[in-house]
Amino acid sequence: DARFTMFANGEIKTEIVDSVRGKDVYIVQDVENHLPIKFNGGSDERVLSINDHIFALLSAVDAATQAGAGRITLVLPTYPYSRQHKKKGREGLTAARFGQIMEFLGVARIITLDIHSREIENCFNRTRLENLHASYQVIQKLADIIDVNDDDLVVVSPDTGAVDRNKFYASTLQKPLALLYKERDYSKVTKSANDSNITDMKLLGDVNGKIVFMADDMLGTGGTLLKAMKFLRAQGAKQVICAVSLPFFSGSAIDDFDAAFREGRFTRIIGTNAVNHDDLLKKEWYIQADVTTLFAQIISLLHH
C-alpha cells in the first residue's frame, strides 16, 4: 500500500504505508503513460509528462530506501531518454545520466524492454540492467498473420542499427536478410511522419515479389518506417509487416499510419503492451503482443 500526493506547485510525494524493511522491492513505473493518474487519495487527476513520471519514480525509490528496503529493482517497460545515448556535438548523454541517478539512489537492477542501445549498460558500476526482448511473443503473432515457412518471406533491417535484431529473426525463421541503408540530416529534428530527416535510402538485397518482415525497437512519429514501407513497395515487395517493441506513436502517427494502410503501404504492425494505447487496439492494422508474462517470469527468476 502506498500514497501519492501532488502539491499545488507540482511537487510529488510518495509514502509507503506497508513495511518494506529488508524486502526485495520492485517498483513499476510506466514513464510513457499519458492517461490521467489519481493523486491525493483519488481527489486529484493529472496527466504527467515523462519528466513528471521520472521525478515520481525518484520520489518512490527514495521512499523505499528511507523505509529500509533490502533491494530495489526498477521495472521500466520503456527506459526514458534511451535515444540520447551518444553525442555528435555539444549534447548530453542523458540515457546514461538517468541510470547513474538511479544507481546513486541505491537501485540494484533495472528491468526494461528492448533498450535502444546496449551501450547504456556501460555507464553503471554496480546496477545491473536486465534487457528483455519480445521476440517470442512477436513471432507468435506473426505466425497468426502469415505462414512463416513461406519461401517468399524475407527479413529486412530498417537501418544499420537494427541489424542484430533482424539477424536474429532471420536466423530463427531461417529466412534471408536484407538491409535498408539510410542517410540522414541530423541538423533536422523530426516532428511528424511527413517531416522525416532521411535524405536518401538504398536497399541491399532483393524484395521483389516477397513478403517483407521488418523489426525495430521503437516507433516515434513513424516517419522513418513509413518512408521505408513506401520504398520497399516501390522495390516490388508484395506485402510489408512490421514489428516494434515500443509503439509510442507520437504526435499524428496513428492518423499517418491509417492513411498509409489505406494506400496499401503495409499489411500489419505488431506492437507490445509495454506502451499503452487504447485507440490503437481498435485499428484493423494493429496487433498487440502481450509482454506482461515475460516481465513476471523475469521478476520471479530474479527474486527466487
Coordinates of C-alpha atoms in Angstrom, one line a residue:
D1 CA 0.0 0.0 0.0
A2 CA 1.3 3.4 -0.9
R3 CA 0.1 7.0 -1.0
F4 CA 1.0 9.6 -3.7
T5 CA 0.5 13.3 -3.1
M6 CA 0.8 16.0 -5.7
F7 CA 1.0 19.5 -4.3
A8 CA -0.4 22.6 -5.9
N9 CA 3.0 23.6 -7.3
G10 CA 3.5 20.2 -9.0
E11 CA 5.8 18.6 -6.4
I12 CA 5.2 14.8 -5.8
K13 CA 5.5 12.9 -2.5
T14 CA 5.5 9.1 -2.1
E15 CA 4.6 7.5 1.2
I16 CA 4.9 3.7 1.5
V17 CA 2.3 2.6 4.1
D18 CA 3.2 -1.1 4.5
S19 CA 6.6 -2.1 5.9
V20 CA 9.2 -3.0 3.3
R21 CA 12.2 -3.2 5.7
G22 CA 14.6 -5.9 4.4
K23 CA 12.2 -6.7 1.5
D24 CA 13.0 -7.3 -2.2
V25 CA 11.1 -4.3 -3.7
Y26 CA 10.1 -4.0 -7.3
I27 CA 8.9 -0.5 -8.4
V28 CA 7.0 -0.5 -11.7
Q29 CA 6.9 2.9 -13.5
D30 CA 5.3 3.4 -16.9
V31 CA 7.0 6.6 -17.9
E32 CA 5.2 6.7 -21.3
N33 CA 1.7 6.6 -19.6
H34 CA -0.3 9.7 -20.8
L35 CA -3.6 8.7 -19.2
P36 CA -4.9 10.6 -16.1
I37 CA -3.3 9.4 -12.8
K38 CA -5.0 9.8 -9.4
F39 CA -3.3 11.7 -6.6
N40 CA -4.3 12.8 -3.1
G41 CA -6.4 9.8 -2.4
G42 CA -8.2 10.0 -5.8
S43 CA -9.4 13.5 -5.5
D44 CA -6.9 14.9 -8.0
E45 CA -6.3 13.6 -11.5
R46 CA -3.3 14.7 -13.6
V47 CA -1.7 13.8 -16.9
L48 CA 2.0 13.5 -16.4
S49 CA 4.9 14.2 -18.7
I50 CA 7.8 11.8 -19.0
N51 CA 9.8 14.1 -16.7
D52 CA 6.9 14.1 -14.1
H53 CA 7.0 10.3 -14.2
I54 CA 10.7 10.3 -13.7
F55 CA 10.5 12.5 -10.6
A56 CA 7.6 10.4 -9.3
L57 CA 9.9 7.4 -9.7
L58 CA 12.8 9.2 -7.9
S59 CA 10.4 10.0 -5.0
A60 CA 9.3 6.4 -4.8
V61 CA 12.8 5.0 -4.9
D62 CA 13.9 7.4 -2.1
A63 CA 10.8 6.4 -0.1
A64 CA 11.7 2.7 -0.4
T65 CA 15.3 3.5 0.6
Q66 CA 14.3 5.5 3.6
A67 CA 11.9 2.7 4.6
G68 CA 14.9 0.2 4.7
A69 CA 14.2 -1.9 1.6
G70 CA 16.7 -4.7 1.3
R71 CA 17.0 -4.5 -2.5
I72 CA 15.3 -2.1 -5.0
T73 CA 14.6 -3.2 -8.6
L74 CA 13.0 -0.8 -11.2
V75 CA 10.6 -2.3 -13.7
L76 CA 10.6 0.2 -16.6
P77 CA 8.7 -1.1 -19.7
T78 CA 10.3 1.8 -21.5
Y79 CA 13.7 3.2 -20.5
P80 CA 13.4 7.0 -20.6
Y81 CA 15.8 9.1 -22.7
S82 CA 17.3 5.9 -24.3
R83 CA 17.7 7.7 -27.6
Q84 CA 20.2 10.1 -26.0
H85 CA 22.9 7.5 -25.7
K86 CA 25.5 9.1 -28.0
K87 CA 26.6 12.6 -28.9
K88 CA 27.6 14.2 -32.2
G89 CA 28.2 17.6 -30.8
R90 CA 27.8 19.5 -27.5
E91 CA 24.9 17.5 -26.2
G92 CA 24.2 15.4 -23.1
L93 CA 24.4 11.7 -22.6
T94 CA 21.1 11.7 -20.8
A95 CA 20.4 8.0 -21.1
A96 CA 23.5 7.3 -19.0
R97 CA 22.8 10.1 -16.5
F98 CA 19.3 8.8 -15.8
G99 CA 20.7 5.4 -15.0
Q100 CA 23.5 6.9 -12.8
I101 CA 21.0 8.9 -10.8
M102 CA 19.1 5.7 -10.1
E103 CA 22.3 3.9 -9.2
F104 CA 23.2 6.7 -6.8
L105 CA 19.8 6.3 -5.1
G106 CA 20.7 2.6 -4.5
V107 CA 18.8 0.8 -7.3
A108 CA 20.2 -2.7 -7.7
R109 CA 18.6 -3.6 -11.0
I110 CA 16.7 -2.1 -13.9
I111 CA 14.4 -4.4 -15.9
T112 CA 13.4 -2.9 -19.3
L113 CA 12.2 -4.0 -22.7
D114 CA 14.4 -3.7 -25.8
I115 CA 16.6 -0.7 -24.7
H116 CA 17.6 1.5 -27.6
S117 CA 21.3 0.9 -27.2
R118 CA 23.2 -1.7 -25.1
E119 CA 25.9 0.9 -24.6
I120 CA 23.8 2.4 -21.9
E121 CA 24.7 -0.6 -19.6
N122 CA 28.3 0.6 -19.7
C123 CA 27.5 3.6 -17.5
F124 CA 26.8 1.5 -14.4
N125 CA 29.3 0.5 -11.7
R126 CA 27.0 -1.8 -9.6
T127 CA 23.5 -1.6 -11.0
R128 CA 22.6 -4.5 -13.3
L129 CA 20.5 -4.0 -16.5
E130 CA 18.1 -6.8 -17.5
N131 CA 17.2 -6.1 -21.1
L132 CA 14.2 -8.2 -22.2
H133 CA 13.1 -8.9 -25.8
A134 CA 9.6 -9.7 -27.0
S135 CA 10.8 -11.8 -30.0
Y136 CA 9.0 -14.9 -29.0
Q137 CA 5.7 -13.0 -28.5
V138 CA 6.2 -11.2 -31.8
I139 CA 6.9 -14.4 -33.8
Q140 CA 3.7 -15.9 -32.3
K141 CA 1.7 -13.0 -33.6
L142 CA 3.5 -13.1 -37.0
A143 CA 2.6 -16.8 -37.3
D144 CA -1.1 -15.8 -36.9
I145 CA -0.9 -13.4 -39.9
I146 CA 1.2 -15.4 -42.4
D147 CA 2.8 -18.8 -43.0
V148 CA 6.3 -18.2 -41.5
N149 CA 7.6 -21.1 -43.6
D150 CA 6.7 -19.3 -46.9
D151 CA 9.6 -19.3 -49.3
D152 CA 8.8 -15.7 -50.3
L153 CA 9.3 -14.4 -46.8
V154 CA 12.4 -12.1 -46.3
V155 CA 13.5 -10.2 -43.2
V156 CA 14.6 -6.6 -43.8
S157 CA 16.5 -4.5 -41.3
P158 CA 15.1 -0.9 -41.5
D159 CA 18.6 0.6 -40.8
T160 CA 22.1 -0.4 -39.8
G161 CA 21.3 0.0 -36.0
A162 CA 18.6 -2.7 -36.2
V163 CA 20.8 -5.4 -38.0
D164 CA 21.4 -7.6 -34.9
R165 CA 17.7 -7.6 -34.1
N166 CA 16.6 -8.6 -37.6
K167 CA 19.5 -11.0 -38.0
F168 CA 18.1 -12.9 -35.0
Y169 CA 14.6 -13.0 -36.7
A170 CA 16.2 -14.1 -40.0
S171 CA 18.2 -16.9 -38.2
T172 CA 15.2 -18.0 -36.2
L173 CA 12.8 -18.1 -39.1
Q174 CA 15.6 -19.4 -41.4
K175 CA 15.0 -16.6 -44.0
P176 CA 17.3 -14.3 -46.0
L177 CA 18.2 -10.9 -44.5
A178 CA 18.2 -7.6 -46.4
L179 CA 19.2 -4.2 -45.3
L180 CA 17.9 -0.6 -45.8
Y181 CA 20.7 1.9 -45.7
K182 CA 19.6 5.5 -44.9
E183 CA 21.4 8.8 -45.0
R184 CA 20.1 11.4 -42.5
D185 CA 20.3 15.2 -42.0
Y186 CA 20.9 15.2 -38.2
S187 CA 20.5 19.0 -38.1
K188 CA 16.8 18.5 -38.6
V189 CA 14.5 17.3 -35.8
T190 CA 11.7 15.0 -36.9
K191 CA 8.4 16.4 -35.6
S192 CA 5.9 14.4 -37.7
A193 CA 5.9 11.4 -40.1
N194 CA 5.8 13.8 -43.0
D195 CA 8.8 15.7 -41.8
S196 CA 11.5 13.0 -41.7
N197 CA 15.2 13.8 -41.7
I198 CA 16.1 11.0 -44.1
T199 CA 17.8 12.3 -47.3
D200 CA 18.5 9.1 -49.2
M201 CA 17.7 5.4 -49.0
K202 CA 19.3 2.3 -50.6
L203 CA 18.4 -1.4 -50.4
L204 CA 20.9 -4.2 -50.0
G205 CA 19.1 -7.4 -51.0
D206 CA 16.0 -8.4 -53.0
V207 CA 12.4 -7.9 -52.0
N208 CA 10.7 -8.1 -55.4
G209 CA 7.6 -10.3 -55.1
K210 CA 8.4 -11.0 -51.5
I211 CA 6.6 -10.8 -48.1
V212 CA 8.7 -8.4 -46.0
F213 CA 9.0 -8.6 -42.2
M214 CA 10.8 -5.7 -40.6
A215 CA 11.5 -5.3 -36.9
D216 CA 12.6 -2.2 -34.9
D217 CA 12.9 -1.3 -31.2
M218 CA 10.6 1.8 -31.2
L219 CA 8.2 3.8 -33.3
G220 CA 8.0 7.5 -32.5
T221 CA 6.4 9.7 -35.2
G222 CA 6.8 6.8 -37.6
G223 CA 8.3 8.9 -40.5
T224 CA 11.3 6.6 -40.9
L225 CA 9.1 3.5 -41.0
L226 CA 6.6 5.0 -43.4
K227 CA 9.3 6.0 -45.9
A228 CA 10.8 2.5 -45.6
M229 CA 7.4 0.9 -46.4
K230 CA 6.9 3.1 -49.4
F231 CA 10.4 2.4 -50.7
L232 CA 10.0 -1.4 -50.2
R233 CA 6.7 -1.4 -52.0
A234 CA 8.3 0.6 -54.9
Q235 CA 11.0 -2.1 -55.0
G236 CA 8.3 -4.7 -55.6
A237 CA 7.5 -6.1 -52.1
K238 CA 4.0 -7.6 -52.3
Q239 CA 3.4 -7.3 -48.5
V240 CA 5.1 -5.4 -45.7
I241 CA 4.7 -6.4 -42.0
C242 CA 6.4 -4.6 -39.2
A243 CA 7.1 -5.3 -35.5
V244 CA 8.0 -2.7 -32.9
S245 CA 8.8 -3.4 -29.3
L246 CA 7.9 0.1 -28.1
P247 CA 5.0 1.6 -30.1
F248 CA 5.0 5.2 -29.0
F249 CA 3.0 6.5 -32.0
S250 CA 3.8 10.1 -31.1
G251 CA 2.1 13.2 -32.5
S252 CA -0.1 12.4 -35.5
A253 CA 1.4 9.0 -36.1
I254 CA -1.8 7.0 -35.7
D255 CA -3.6 9.1 -38.4
D256 CA -0.5 8.9 -40.6
F257 CA -0.4 5.1 -40.4
D258 CA -4.2 5.0 -41.1
A259 CA -3.6 6.8 -44.3
A260 CA -0.6 4.6 -45.3
F261 CA -2.7 1.5 -44.6
R262 CA -5.4 2.8 -46.9
E263 CA -2.7 3.4 -49.6
G264 CA -1.6 -0.3 -49.2
R265 CA 1.9 0.5 -47.9
F266 CA 1.7 -2.2 -45.3
T267 CA -0.4 -5.1 -44.0
R268 CA 0.0 -5.2 -40.3
I269 CA 2.1 -3.7 -37.4
I270 CA 2.8 -5.8 -34.4
G271 CA 3.4 -3.9 -31.2
T272 CA 3.6 -4.7 -27.5
N273 CA 1.7 -3.5 -24.5
A274 CA 4.9 -2.0 -23.0
V275 CA 3.2 1.2 -24.2
N276 CA -0.5 1.6 -23.5
H277 CA -2.7 2.8 -26.4
D278 CA -6.5 2.3 -26.2
D279 CA -7.1 3.8 -29.7
L280 CA -4.5 1.6 -31.4
L281 CA -6.3 -1.6 -30.4
K282 CA -9.3 -0.5 -32.5
K283 CA -7.3 -0.3 -35.7
E284 CA -7.5 -3.2 -38.2
W285 CA -3.8 -2.9 -39.0
Y286 CA -2.5 -3.1 -35.4
I287 CA -1.8 -6.3 -33.4
Q288 CA -0.7 -6.3 -29.8
A289 CA 1.7 -8.8 -28.3
D290 CA 1.4 -9.2 -24.5
V291 CA 4.7 -9.0 -22.6
T292 CA 3.2 -9.0 -19.0
T293 CA 4.1 -12.7 -18.5
L294 CA 7.6 -12.1 -19.8
F295 CA 8.2 -9.4 -17.1
A296 CA 6.5 -11.6 -14.5
Q297 CA 8.8 -14.5 -15.3
I298 CA 11.9 -12.4 -15.0
I299 CA 10.8 -10.9 -11.7
S300 CA 10.2 -14.4 -10.3
L301 CA 13.5 -15.7 -11.6
L302 CA 15.4 -12.7 -10.1
H303 CA 13.7 -13.0 -6.7
H304 CA 13.9 -16.7 -6.3

